């Protein structure tokens, strides 16, 4: 029996081999990687890199160019060429198509929830966008089915929360999810906010009140959003042609920390060498921790939350990576929502 | 790896022989068999006499060698070593060993400029040759007869305690000992090996001759800084420590010797045992080679040989005692110190702790 994570990886494998993305790959590469030895500051590359740093795929790059995300005071217009804009829009379209298919039923029940669950919905809107491309969305059908079979998705659909929130203004729904993201996703993994701790304890002890139950439903909305976000990161990486970062016996020096709390299961590992991804950011990206020794086997997919690189001629190059594990539904806060 | 036992002493050589010498007494031998649950298959008395006599002779030979010159010192130490190894092996396994000959023959080349290191050893008689019998018992899996000959040079270059002298004498192109220069740093221990040559591929090839290197270490990072080249080694997570510790405490990785399709690392006692056989053969049966060497060596190799003999005298009994007791016995003159389990934090750890507390406080507020 399959699961959402496996199906998303299946889609990624197909996309990686798909030659129709080659032009897009060349476009991104030329936008980000410098070909000449000139030390002259390149505005266009800077904007493209800033777009990538937003960690919202092709949407981020398009947003960066539309809003001219640069430190340069130079008033010269910096635009994508028509070809570049077309290819980036294509990449964005493909990822958006996947999200649309996953959320089509949710959007039918509650348009606002459908909107807020979109991974890039907290960013500014892109005004200039190409809306139609010739791309067969059937490639996503298995992954979309599995998404709709996840525990989180079904508990939201069956709980009535979509109807319950239909009367709440869009702005407040967005604020709710943004606050949850700030207080649960964007905090150090070791920390558990007091309120979350108390609610989780009540639930564990079998004494949840109505407010706790409602809060947990909102946590599940957050989890669903994170699941889609992680899937989109994987699709973005696959479109670029990047492999999944894998940390195994051949680079692992030490496991510094292996912990869990009410929200996350997380590890901190030290690996030899430097880590980087072509045209992508490591933070927020999915990785695999694959350790296989005689008496120790660990096979965890995770989201990289912090990376510290140590360049040292005494100790050699080392990277310390902290990541939270995700379950088969790509949910990083499964400890909280299960 | 065996547990390390520190023994306080002001005179290690006296102390280690005293510990070995207790096994010249029958009651101590029988007590040892009882404690280790060794079942004696042969005549118990014969075995006790063999052990007692071997160890007594070994001690005397070693003591006599202290004041002997290079004319006879190698012979004395070699015969002491045969007796020592025989006594310890018989005691450890409780069985009489059949040893008919040395298990080795010297292959001596008489050239105008004698280089002791270039003389070879050929291994014979796998069943009852001394060195082969002992290797079979103490180091299962190593069989030397039938393989290529070994030079004294390659054996001397495999002994950490004299490696510096051996490299000075024979050059660094072929070395088998890689000294680990270790520094305690924030995240653990940083390990470096310095190399004379700067060819990265050659460095990697040399390190790959160390058995199980790839299993225990991540791919080396080669750094060229100023005029030095070194490899930074990181152990793989939970991997075995394949280093050996020299008698003075520094760790080494030992490269293998390629003999046919076999990559062989001999135990340290065997390296010394075989070199002693080579030197004693030279001084006993090839005076036309040995005498000119000790009278008029101009290369400095004589200093290396003298150092080797002194080191063997000190270390071989120590190694055999450790093998016998299944512990690493270290003789030191440091006074007893209490174990200290308090933790000292590095600057980085203190900063991390403060940041964590501040984040927690922020969350609560």
Short mmCIF file of C-alpha atoms in Angstrom, two decimals, chain A residues 188 190-191 193-195 248-256 270-273 291 293 295-296 298 310 312-318 320, chain B residues 183 185-192 214 218-221 223-225 230 232-239 348 352 356 359-360 363-364:
data_model
loop_
_atom_site.label_atom_id
_atom_site.label_comp_id
_atom_site.label_asym_id
_atom_site.label_seq_id
_atom_site.Cartn_x
_atom_site.Cartn_y
_atom_site.Cartn_z
CA UNK A 188 13.36 26.59 17.47
CA UNK A 190 13.46 22.41 21.03
CA UNK A 191 10.84 24.88 22.21
CA UNK A 193 4.94 27.05 23.52
CA UNK A 194 3.27 26.75 26.91
CA UNK A 195 -0.26 26.78 25.49
CA UNK A 248 24.43 8.42 5.21
CA UNK A 249 27.34 6.40 6.62
CA UNK A 250 29.67 7.82 3.98
CA UNK A 251 29.53 11.36 5.30
CA UNK A 252 28.19 11.10 8.85
CA UNK A 253 30.61 12.00 11.64
CA UNK A 254 28.28 12.17 14.61
CA UNK A 255 24.69 12.40 15.77
CA UNK A 256 24.81 15.27 18.19
CA UNK A 270 27.45 16.50 11.88
CA UNK A 271 28.60 15.53 8.40
CA UNK A 272 31.90 15.90 6.62
CA UNK A 273 32.21 18.45 3.86
CA UNK A 291 22.10 5.22 8.50
CA UNK A 293 25.23 -0.11 10.56
CA UNK A 295 23.02 -2.82 14.94
CA UNK A 296 21.70 0.63 14.07
CA UNK A 298 17.74 4.76 10.79
CA UNK A 310 32.56 25.08 9.63
CA UNK A 312 38.59 24.94 9.30
CA UNK A 313 42.06 23.92 8.31
CA UNK A 314 42.39 22.21 11.68
CA UNK A 315 39.19 20.14 11.66
CA UNK A 316 38.45 20.08 7.95
CA UNK A 317 35.12 21.15 6.48
CA UNK A 318 32.10 20.06 8.49
CA UNK A 320 26.04 20.66 11.33
CA UNK B 183 43.85 17.91 18.89
CA UNK B 185 38.54 20.82 19.62
CA UNK B 186 35.04 22.01 20.38
CA UNK B 187 33.20 19.23 18.61
CA UNK B 188 35.49 16.37 19.55
CA UNK B 189 38.94 15.39 18.33
CA UNK B 190 40.54 16.64 15.14
CA UNK B 191 42.87 14.07 13.57
CA UNK B 192 45.58 14.84 11.05
CA UNK B 214 37.30 2.85 4.25
CA UNK B 218 35.36 9.08 5.82
CA UNK B 219 37.12 10.19 2.66
CA UNK B 220 40.21 12.16 3.76
CA UNK B 221 40.31 15.91 3.25
CA UNK B 223 45.02 20.28 2.90
CA UNK B 224 48.11 22.04 1.58
CA UNK B 225 49.13 24.81 3.92
CA UNK B 230 48.20 16.82 5.64
CA UNK B 232 42.23 15.43 7.94
CA UNK B 233 40.52 12.22 9.02
CA UNK B 234 37.04 11.91 10.45
CA UNK B 235 35.90 8.58 11.83
CA UNK B 236 32.65 7.22 10.49
CA UNK B 237 29.83 7.21 12.99
CA UNK B 238 30.10 4.26 15.41
CA UNK B 239 32.96 2.78 13.43
CA UNK B 348 30.46 27.77 22.16
CA UNK B 352 24.26 27.85 22.94
CA UNK B 356 18.27 28.35 24.35
CA UNK B 359 14.42 31.59 23.32
CA UNK B 360 12.44 29.70 25.98
CA UNK B 363 8.27 31.84 24.08
CA UNK B 364 6.84 32.10 27.60
#
